[in-house]
Tab-separated table of C-alpha atoms in Angstrom:
chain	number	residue	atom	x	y	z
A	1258	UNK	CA	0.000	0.000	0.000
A	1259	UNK	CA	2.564	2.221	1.037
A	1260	UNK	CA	4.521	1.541	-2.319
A	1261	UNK	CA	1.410	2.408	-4.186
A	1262	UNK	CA	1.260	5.412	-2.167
A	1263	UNK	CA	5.089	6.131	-3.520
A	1264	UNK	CA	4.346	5.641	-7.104
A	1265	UNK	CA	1.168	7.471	-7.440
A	1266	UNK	CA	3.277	10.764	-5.822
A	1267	UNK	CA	6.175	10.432	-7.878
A	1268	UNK	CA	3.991	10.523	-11.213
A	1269	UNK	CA	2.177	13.553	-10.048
A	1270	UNK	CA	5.533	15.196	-9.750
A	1271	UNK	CA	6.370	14.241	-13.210
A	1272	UNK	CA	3.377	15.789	-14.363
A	1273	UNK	CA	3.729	19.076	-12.800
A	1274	UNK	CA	7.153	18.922	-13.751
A	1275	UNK	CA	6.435	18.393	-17.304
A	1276	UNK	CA	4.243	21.416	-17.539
A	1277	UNK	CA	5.844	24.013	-15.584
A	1278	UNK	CA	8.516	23.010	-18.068
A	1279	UNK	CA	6.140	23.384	-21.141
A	1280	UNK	CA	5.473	26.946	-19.626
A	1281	UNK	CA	8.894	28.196	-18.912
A	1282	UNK	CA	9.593	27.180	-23.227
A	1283	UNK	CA	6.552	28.973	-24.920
A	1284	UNK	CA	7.402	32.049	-22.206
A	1285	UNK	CA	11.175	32.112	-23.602
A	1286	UNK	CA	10.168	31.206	-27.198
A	1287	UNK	CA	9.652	34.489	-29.445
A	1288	UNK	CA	6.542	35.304	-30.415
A	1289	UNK	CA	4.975	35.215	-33.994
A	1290	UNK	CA	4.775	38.211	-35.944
A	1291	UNK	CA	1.357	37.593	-36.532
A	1292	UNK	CA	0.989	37.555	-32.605
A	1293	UNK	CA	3.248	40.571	-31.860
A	1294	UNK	CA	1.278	42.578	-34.403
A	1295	UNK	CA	-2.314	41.956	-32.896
A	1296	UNK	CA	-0.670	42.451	-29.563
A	1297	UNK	CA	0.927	45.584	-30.180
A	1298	UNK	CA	-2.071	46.464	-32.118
A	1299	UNK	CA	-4.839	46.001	-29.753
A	1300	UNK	CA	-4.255	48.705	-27.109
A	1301	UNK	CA	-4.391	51.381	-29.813
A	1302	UNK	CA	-8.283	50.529	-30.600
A	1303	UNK	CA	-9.063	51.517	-26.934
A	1304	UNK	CA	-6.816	55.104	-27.462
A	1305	UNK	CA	-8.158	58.000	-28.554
A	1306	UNK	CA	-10.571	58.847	-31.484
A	1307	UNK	CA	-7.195	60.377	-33.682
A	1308	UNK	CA	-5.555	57.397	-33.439
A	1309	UNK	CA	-8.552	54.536	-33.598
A	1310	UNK	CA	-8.878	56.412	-36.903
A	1311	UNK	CA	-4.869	55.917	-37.860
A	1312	UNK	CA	-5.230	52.485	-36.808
A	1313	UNK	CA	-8.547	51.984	-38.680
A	1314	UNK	CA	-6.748	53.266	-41.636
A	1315	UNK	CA	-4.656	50.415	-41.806
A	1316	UNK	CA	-7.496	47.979	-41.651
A	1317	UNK	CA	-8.968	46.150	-44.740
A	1318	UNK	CA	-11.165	48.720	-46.175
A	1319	UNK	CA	-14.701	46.018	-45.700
A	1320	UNK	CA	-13.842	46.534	-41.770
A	1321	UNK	CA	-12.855	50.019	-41.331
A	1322	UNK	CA	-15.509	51.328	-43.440
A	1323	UNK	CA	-19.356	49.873	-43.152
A	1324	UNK	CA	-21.752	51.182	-45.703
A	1325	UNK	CA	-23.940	53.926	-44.876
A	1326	UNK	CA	-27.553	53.499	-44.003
A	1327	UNK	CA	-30.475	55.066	-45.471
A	1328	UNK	CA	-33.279	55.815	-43.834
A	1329	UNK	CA	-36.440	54.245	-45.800
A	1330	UNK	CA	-38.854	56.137	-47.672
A	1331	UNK	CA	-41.724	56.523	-45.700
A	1332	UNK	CA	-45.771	56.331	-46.089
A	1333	UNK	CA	-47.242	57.849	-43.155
A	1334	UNK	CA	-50.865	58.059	-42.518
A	1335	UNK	CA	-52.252	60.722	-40.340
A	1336	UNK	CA	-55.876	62.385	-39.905
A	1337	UNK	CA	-56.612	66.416	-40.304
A	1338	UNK	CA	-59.480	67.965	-38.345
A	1339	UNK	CA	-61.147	70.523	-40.260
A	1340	UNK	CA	-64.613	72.577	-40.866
A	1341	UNK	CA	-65.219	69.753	-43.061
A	1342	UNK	CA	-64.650	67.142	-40.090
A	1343	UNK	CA	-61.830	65.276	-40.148
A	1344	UNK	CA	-60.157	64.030	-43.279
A	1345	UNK	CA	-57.655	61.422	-43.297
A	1346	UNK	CA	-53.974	61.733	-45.427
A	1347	UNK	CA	-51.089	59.838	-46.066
A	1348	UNK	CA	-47.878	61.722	-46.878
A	1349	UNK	CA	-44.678	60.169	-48.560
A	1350	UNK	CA	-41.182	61.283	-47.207
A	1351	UNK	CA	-38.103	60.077	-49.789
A	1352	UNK	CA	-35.793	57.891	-48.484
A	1353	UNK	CA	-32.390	59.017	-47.390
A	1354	UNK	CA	-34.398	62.877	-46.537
A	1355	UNK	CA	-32.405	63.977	-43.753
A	1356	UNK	CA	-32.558	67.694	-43.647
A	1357	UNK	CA	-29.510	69.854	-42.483
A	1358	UNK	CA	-29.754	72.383	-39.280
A	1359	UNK	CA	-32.762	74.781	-41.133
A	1360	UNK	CA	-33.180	73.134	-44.173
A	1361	UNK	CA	-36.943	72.631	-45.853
A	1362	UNK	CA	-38.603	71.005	-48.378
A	1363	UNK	CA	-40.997	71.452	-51.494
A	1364	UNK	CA	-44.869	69.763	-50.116
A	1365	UNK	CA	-46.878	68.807	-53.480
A	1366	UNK	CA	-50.514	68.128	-52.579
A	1367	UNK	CA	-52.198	65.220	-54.574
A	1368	UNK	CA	-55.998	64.955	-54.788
A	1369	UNK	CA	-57.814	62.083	-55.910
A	1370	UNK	CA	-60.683	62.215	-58.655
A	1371	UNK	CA	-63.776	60.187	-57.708
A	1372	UNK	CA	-63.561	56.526	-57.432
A	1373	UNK	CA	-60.118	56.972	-56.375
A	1374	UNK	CA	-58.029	56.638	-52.977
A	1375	UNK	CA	-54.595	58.539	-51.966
A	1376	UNK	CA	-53.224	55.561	-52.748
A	1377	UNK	CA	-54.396	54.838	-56.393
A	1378	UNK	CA	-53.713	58.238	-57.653
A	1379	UNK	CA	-50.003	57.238	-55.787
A	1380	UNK	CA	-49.958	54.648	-57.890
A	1381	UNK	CA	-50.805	55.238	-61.380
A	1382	UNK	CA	-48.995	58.715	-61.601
A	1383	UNK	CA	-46.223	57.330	-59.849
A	1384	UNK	CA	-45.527	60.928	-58.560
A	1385	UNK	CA	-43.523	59.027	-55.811
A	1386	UNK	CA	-40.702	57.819	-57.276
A	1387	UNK	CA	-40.177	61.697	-58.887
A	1388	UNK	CA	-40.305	62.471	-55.604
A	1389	UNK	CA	-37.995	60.698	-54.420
A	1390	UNK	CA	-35.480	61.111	-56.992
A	1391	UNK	CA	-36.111	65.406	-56.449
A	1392	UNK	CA	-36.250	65.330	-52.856
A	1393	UNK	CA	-40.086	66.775	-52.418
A	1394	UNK	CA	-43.005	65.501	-50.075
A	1395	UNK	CA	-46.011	64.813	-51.371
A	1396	UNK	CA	-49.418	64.903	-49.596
A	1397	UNK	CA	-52.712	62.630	-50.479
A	1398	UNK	CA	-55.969	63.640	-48.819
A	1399	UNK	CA	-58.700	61.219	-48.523
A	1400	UNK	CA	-61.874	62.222	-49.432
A	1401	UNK	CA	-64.473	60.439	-46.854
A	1402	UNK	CA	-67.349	58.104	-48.436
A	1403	UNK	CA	-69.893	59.746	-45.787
A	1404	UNK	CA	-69.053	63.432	-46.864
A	1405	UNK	CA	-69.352	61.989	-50.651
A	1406	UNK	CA	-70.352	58.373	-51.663
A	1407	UNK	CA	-68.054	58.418	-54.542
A	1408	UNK	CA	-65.430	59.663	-52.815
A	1409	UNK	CA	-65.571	63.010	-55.157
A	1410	UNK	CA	-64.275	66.282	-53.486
A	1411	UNK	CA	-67.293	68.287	-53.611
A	1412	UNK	CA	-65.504	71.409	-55.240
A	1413	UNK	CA	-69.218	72.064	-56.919
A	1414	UNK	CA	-71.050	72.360	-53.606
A	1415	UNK	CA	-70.531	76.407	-52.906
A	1416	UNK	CA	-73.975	76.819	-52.430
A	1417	UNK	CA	-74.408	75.257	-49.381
A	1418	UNK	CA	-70.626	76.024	-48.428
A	1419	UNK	CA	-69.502	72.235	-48.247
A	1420	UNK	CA	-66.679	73.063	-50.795
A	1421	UNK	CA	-65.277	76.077	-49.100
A	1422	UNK	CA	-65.002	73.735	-45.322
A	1423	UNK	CA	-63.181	70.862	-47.629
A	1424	UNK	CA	-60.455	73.264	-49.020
A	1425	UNK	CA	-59.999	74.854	-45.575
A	1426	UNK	CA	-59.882	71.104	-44.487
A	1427	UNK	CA	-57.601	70.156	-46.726
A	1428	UNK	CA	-55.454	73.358	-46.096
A	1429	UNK	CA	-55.796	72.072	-42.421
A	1430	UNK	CA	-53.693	68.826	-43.258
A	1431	UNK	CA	-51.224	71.005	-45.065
A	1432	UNK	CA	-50.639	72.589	-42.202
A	1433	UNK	CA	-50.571	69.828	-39.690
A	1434	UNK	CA	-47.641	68.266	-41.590
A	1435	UNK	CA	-45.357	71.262	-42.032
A	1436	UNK	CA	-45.458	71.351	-38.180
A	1437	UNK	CA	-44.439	68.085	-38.079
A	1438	UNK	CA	-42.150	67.837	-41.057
A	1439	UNK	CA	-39.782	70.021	-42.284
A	1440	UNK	CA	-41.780	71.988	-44.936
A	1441	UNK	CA	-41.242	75.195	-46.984
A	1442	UNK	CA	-44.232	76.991	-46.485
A	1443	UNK	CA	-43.113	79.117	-50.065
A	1444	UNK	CA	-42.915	76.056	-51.816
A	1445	UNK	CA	-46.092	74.399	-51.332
A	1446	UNK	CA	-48.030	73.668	-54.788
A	1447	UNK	CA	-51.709	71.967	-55.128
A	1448	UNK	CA	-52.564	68.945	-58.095
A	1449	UNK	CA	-55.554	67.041	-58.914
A	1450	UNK	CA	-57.429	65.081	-61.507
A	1451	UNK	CA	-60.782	65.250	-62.418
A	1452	UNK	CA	-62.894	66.376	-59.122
A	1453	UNK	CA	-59.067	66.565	-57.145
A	1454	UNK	CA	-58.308	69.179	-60.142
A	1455	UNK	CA	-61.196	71.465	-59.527
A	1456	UNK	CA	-60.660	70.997	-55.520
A	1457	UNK	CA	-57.154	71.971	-56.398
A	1458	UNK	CA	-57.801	75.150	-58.319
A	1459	UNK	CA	-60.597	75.935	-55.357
A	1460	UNK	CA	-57.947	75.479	-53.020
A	1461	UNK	CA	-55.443	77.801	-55.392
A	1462	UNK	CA	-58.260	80.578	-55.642
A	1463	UNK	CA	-59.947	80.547	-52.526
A	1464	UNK	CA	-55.766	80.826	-50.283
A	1465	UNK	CA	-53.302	81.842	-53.419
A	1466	UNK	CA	-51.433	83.355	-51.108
A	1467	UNK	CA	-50.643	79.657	-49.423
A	1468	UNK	CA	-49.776	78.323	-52.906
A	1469	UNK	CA	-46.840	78.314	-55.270
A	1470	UNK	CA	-48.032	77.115	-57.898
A	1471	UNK	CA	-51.715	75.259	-59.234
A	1472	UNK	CA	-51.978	71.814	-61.760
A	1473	UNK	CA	-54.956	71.055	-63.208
A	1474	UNK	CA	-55.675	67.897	-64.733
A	1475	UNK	CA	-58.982	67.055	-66.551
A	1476	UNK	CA	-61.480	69.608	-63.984
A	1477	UNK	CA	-63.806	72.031	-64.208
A	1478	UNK	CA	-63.308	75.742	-62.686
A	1479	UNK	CA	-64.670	75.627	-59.713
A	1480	UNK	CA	-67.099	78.667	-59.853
A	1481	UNK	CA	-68.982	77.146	-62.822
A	1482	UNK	CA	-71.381	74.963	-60.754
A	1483	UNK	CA	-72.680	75.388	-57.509
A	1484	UNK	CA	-74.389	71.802	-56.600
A	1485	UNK	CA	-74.913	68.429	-57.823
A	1486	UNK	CA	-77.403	69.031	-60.634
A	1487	UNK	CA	-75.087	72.086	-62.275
A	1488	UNK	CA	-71.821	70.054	-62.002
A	1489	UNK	CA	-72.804	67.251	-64.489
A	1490	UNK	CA	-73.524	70.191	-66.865
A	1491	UNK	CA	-70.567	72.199	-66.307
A	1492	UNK	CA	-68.578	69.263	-66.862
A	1493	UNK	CA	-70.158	68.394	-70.676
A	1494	UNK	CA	-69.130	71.902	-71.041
A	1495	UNK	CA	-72.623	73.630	-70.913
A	1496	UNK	CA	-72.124	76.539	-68.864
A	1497	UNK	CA	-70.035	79.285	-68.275
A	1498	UNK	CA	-66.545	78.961	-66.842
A	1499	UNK	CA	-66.609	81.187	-63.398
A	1500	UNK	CA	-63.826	81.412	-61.137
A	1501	UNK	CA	-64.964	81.713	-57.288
A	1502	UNK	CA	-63.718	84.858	-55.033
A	1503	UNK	CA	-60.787	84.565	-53.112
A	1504	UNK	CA	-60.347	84.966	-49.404
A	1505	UNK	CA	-58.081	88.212	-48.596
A	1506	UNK	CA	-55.620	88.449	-46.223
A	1507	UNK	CA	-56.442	90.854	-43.826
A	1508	UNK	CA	-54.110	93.254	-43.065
A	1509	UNK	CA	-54.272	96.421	-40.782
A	1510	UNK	CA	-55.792	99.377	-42.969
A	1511	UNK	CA	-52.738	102.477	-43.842
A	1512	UNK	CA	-54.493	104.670	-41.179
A	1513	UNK	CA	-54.494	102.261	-38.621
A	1514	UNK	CA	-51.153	101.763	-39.085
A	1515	UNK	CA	-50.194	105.038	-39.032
A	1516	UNK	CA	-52.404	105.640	-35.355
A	1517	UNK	CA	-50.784	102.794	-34.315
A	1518	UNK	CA	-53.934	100.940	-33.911
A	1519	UNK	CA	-54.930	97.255	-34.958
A	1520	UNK	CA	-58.170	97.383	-37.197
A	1521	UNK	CA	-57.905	95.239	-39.853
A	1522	UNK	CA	-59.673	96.719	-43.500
A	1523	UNK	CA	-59.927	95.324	-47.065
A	1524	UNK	CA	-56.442	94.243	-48.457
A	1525	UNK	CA	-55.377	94.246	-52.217
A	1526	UNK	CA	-56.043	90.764	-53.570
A	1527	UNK	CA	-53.364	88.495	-53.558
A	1528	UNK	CA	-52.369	87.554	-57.034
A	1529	UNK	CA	-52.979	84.015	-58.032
A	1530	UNK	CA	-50.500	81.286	-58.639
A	1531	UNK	CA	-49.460	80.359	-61.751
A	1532	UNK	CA	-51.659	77.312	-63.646
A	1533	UNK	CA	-50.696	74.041	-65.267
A	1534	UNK	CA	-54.069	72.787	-67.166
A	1535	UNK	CA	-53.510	69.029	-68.254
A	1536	UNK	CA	-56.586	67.697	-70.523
A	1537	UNK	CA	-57.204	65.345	-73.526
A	1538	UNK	CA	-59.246	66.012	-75.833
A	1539	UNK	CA	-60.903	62.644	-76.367
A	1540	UNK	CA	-62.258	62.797	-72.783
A	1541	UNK	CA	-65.735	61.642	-72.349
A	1542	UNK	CA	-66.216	62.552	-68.913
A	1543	UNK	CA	-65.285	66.080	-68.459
A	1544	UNK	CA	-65.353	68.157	-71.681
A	1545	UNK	CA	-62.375	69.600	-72.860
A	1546	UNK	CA	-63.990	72.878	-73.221
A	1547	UNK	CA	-63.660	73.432	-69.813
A	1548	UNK	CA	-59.454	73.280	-69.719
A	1549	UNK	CA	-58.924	76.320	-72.219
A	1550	UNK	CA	-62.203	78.147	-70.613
A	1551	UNK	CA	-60.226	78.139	-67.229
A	1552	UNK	CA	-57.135	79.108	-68.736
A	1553	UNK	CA	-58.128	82.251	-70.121
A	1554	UNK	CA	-59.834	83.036	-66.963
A	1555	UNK	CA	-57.222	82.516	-64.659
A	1556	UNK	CA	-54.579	84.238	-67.492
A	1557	UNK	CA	-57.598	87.327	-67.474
A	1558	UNK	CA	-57.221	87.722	-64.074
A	1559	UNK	CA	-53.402	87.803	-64.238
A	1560	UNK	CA	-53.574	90.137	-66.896
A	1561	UNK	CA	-51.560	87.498	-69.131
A	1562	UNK	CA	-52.187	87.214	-73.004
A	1563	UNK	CA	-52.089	84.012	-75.043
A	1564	UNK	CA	-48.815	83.275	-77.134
A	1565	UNK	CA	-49.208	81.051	-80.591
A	1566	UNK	CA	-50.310	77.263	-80.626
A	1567	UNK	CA	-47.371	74.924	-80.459
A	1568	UNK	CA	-47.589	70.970	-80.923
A	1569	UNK	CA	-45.279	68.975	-79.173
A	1570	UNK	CA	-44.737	65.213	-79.713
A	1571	UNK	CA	-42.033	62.276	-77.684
A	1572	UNK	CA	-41.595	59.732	-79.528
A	1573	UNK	CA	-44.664	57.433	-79.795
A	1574	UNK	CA	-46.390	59.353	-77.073
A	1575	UNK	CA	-49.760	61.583	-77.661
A	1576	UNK	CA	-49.021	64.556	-79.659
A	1577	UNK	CA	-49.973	67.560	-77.247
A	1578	UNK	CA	-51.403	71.543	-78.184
A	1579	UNK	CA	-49.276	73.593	-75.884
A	1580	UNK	CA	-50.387	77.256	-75.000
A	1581	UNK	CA	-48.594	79.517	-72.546
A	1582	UNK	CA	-49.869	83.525	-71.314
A	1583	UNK	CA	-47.557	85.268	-70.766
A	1584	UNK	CA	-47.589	88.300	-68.428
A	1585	UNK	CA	-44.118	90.739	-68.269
A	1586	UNK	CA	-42.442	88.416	-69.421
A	1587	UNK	CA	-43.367	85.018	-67.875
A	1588	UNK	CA	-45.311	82.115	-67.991
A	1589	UNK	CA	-48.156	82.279	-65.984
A	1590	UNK	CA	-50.842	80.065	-67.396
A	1591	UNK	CA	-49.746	76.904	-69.022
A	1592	UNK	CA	-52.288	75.196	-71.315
A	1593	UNK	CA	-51.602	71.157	-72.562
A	1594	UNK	CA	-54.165	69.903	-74.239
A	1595	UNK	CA	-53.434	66.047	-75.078
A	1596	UNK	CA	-54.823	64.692	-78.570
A	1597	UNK	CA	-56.109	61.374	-77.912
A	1598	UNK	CA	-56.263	61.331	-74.179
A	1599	UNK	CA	-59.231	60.385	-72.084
A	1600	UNK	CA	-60.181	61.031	-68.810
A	1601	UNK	CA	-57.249	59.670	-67.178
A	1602	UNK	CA	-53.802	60.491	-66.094
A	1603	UNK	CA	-51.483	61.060	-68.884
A	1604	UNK	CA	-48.012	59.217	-69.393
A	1605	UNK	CA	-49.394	57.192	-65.957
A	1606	UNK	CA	-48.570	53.229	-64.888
A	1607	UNK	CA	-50.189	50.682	-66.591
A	1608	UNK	CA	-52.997	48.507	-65.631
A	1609	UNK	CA	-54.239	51.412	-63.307
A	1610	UNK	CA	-57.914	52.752	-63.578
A	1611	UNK	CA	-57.567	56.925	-64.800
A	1612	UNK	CA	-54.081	56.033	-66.076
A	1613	UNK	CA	-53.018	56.248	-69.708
A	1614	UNK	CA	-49.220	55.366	-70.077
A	1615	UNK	CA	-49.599	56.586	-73.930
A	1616	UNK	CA	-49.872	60.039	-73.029
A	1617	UNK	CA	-47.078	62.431	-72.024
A	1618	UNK	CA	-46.237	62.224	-68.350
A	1619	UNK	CA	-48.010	64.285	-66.455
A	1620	UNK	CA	-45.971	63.710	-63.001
A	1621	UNK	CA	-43.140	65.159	-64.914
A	1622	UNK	CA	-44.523	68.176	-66.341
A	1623	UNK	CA	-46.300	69.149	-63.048
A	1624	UNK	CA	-43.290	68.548	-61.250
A	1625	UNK	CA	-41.087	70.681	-64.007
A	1626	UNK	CA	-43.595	73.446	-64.055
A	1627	UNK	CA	-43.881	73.719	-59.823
A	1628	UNK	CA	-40.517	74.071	-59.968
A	1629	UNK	CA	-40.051	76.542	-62.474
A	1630	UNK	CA	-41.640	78.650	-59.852
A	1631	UNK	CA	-39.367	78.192	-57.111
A	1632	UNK	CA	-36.362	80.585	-59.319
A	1633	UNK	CA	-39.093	82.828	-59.959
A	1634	UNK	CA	-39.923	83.594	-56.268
A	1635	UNK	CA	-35.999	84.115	-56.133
């Protein structure tokens, strides 16, 4: 037992032996100069920022530099109270829109015709992806099936002053997103088709001084009807274009001023925006009467006079009647008229209801001609 005892303490030894003697050769043995390199190099990532950014530099260029996220576009829904109740939106932000200290953005307001949705008129002008590559916003108010069971913006119902509360609705949600998103309140412009058109022109007519610039595609002035029953015949073209009256700013009266005092009087009438008017000619819905009947109203008003016809033709696309007014100098009314187009949205995605991807495209010539005005306000 005790010789057991002997031989089991004696190989112990030789074990500890062993490895204190495996220890003692890799701590005399020189290191590899792959070791001594990630050694030496890894107190320098714990320095300071100067030299983790020498040390990065020496770093394959996949790990010292990751690629740099962008934020996604984004569709954000949101709801707008109003005179007209509440009226819900969705507004697209570009991806990658990340504003410096003060900067702002164009806001291009979309309205739906009827038996449309924010999202279909989205769609089939594909006004997003223009968007996106100019770095605007774009707004799309909903029209609600209980204020109209079409979902038409009633731009024709004056009489009873349910157009008026929409546009100062819909001015409502304009205003609820610039607080929310960085907006330029100077560059805000207003587009529709068919009933979204006349809303839009409403909107332009009733607060120009809110608006840039004004598109309309394939509406009806808004002054020409006043309910239901006169809207189907302003829209075959069988009554008089009218424009409606605009709200104006109130401002304190010269002699007020000058007593120091804070009566508000009449102010001079705020000149209205320039005006895109998109409309084919083979449109069955809304005559196309009613596009060069607004255009020399609006041009009237703006004291602008009517330069020749041109016709203008891409490629295999509709051939299109182009007529600009002119007043001192610049282009204040724009006229397209679109030979062959119905009532849809011209140059739009296929497959899309109100969409005609034969025509020119209207997304780009609304965008070109908003923009056109933001040098002018220069």
């Amino acid at each position: 037992m005790a010789r057991r005892s002997r031989l089991f303490s004696l190989s112990a030894l030789t074990r500890a032996y062993q490895r204190n003697l495996k220890a003692l050769v890799r701590a005399t043995r020189p290191a590899p100069a792959k070791r001594r390199k990630a050694v030496a190099a890894k107190p320098l990532l714990k320095d300071t920022p100067a030299t983790a950014r020498r040390s990065a530099a020496g770093a394959p260029r996949a790990a010292a530099r990751k690629p740099r996220s962008v934020a996604p576009a984004e569709w954000v829904a949101g709801v707008a109270p109003g005179p007209a109740g509440a009226r819900r939106y969705h507004l697209f932000v570009p991806p990658g829109l990340a504003p410096l200290p003060g900067e702002t953005f164009p806001l291009l307001v979309m309205l739906h015709g009827c038996g449309q949705t924010g999202r279909d008129l989205a769609a089939s002008s594909r006004m997003n992806r223009l968007a996106a590559r100019e770095r605007f916003l774009v707004l799309y108010p909903e029209q609600e099936r209980v204020a109209n069971a079409h979902g038409c913006w009633n731009w024709f119902e004056r009489r009873n002053g349910k157009a008026d509360a929409e546009a100062a609705t819909l001015l409502a949600a304009v205003d609820k997103v610039a607080k929310r998103y960085p907006v330029d309140l100077s560059r805000v412009a207003v587009a529709g088709l068919s009933a979204g058109a006349s809303m839009a022109v409403l909107m332009a007519a009733l607060y120009p001084h809110r608006f840039c610039a004004v598109a309309m595609h394939s509406g009806v002035a808004p002054g020409t009807a006043e309910s239901a029953a006169t809207a189907i015949a302003a829209m075959h073209g069988r009554r008089d274009a009218h424009l409606p009256v605009a709200i104006l700013p109130q401002v304190p009266t010269q002699a007020a001023a000058a007593a120091g005092g804070t009566v508000l009087g009449a102010a001079q009438p705020a000149a209205l925006p320039p005006l895109l008017v998109l409309h084919g000619d083979a449109d069955g819905v809304v005559s196309v009467r009613n596009a060069a009947a607004t255009a020399s109203l609006w041009a009237q008003t703006l004291g602008a006079r009517a330069g020749p016809v041109r016709t203008l033709q891409r490629g295999q696309r509709h051939a299109t009647q182009v007529t600009e007014f002119k007043a001192r100098g610049r282009t204040v009314v724009a006229l397209r008229e679109v030979v062959g187009l119905a009532h849809a949205w011209s140059g739009g995605a296929a497959d899309h209801s109100y969409s005609d991807p034969a025509g020119p495209d209207a997304s780009a010539l609304v965008w070109a001609f908003v923009a056109r005005q933001f040098s002018a306000k220069k």
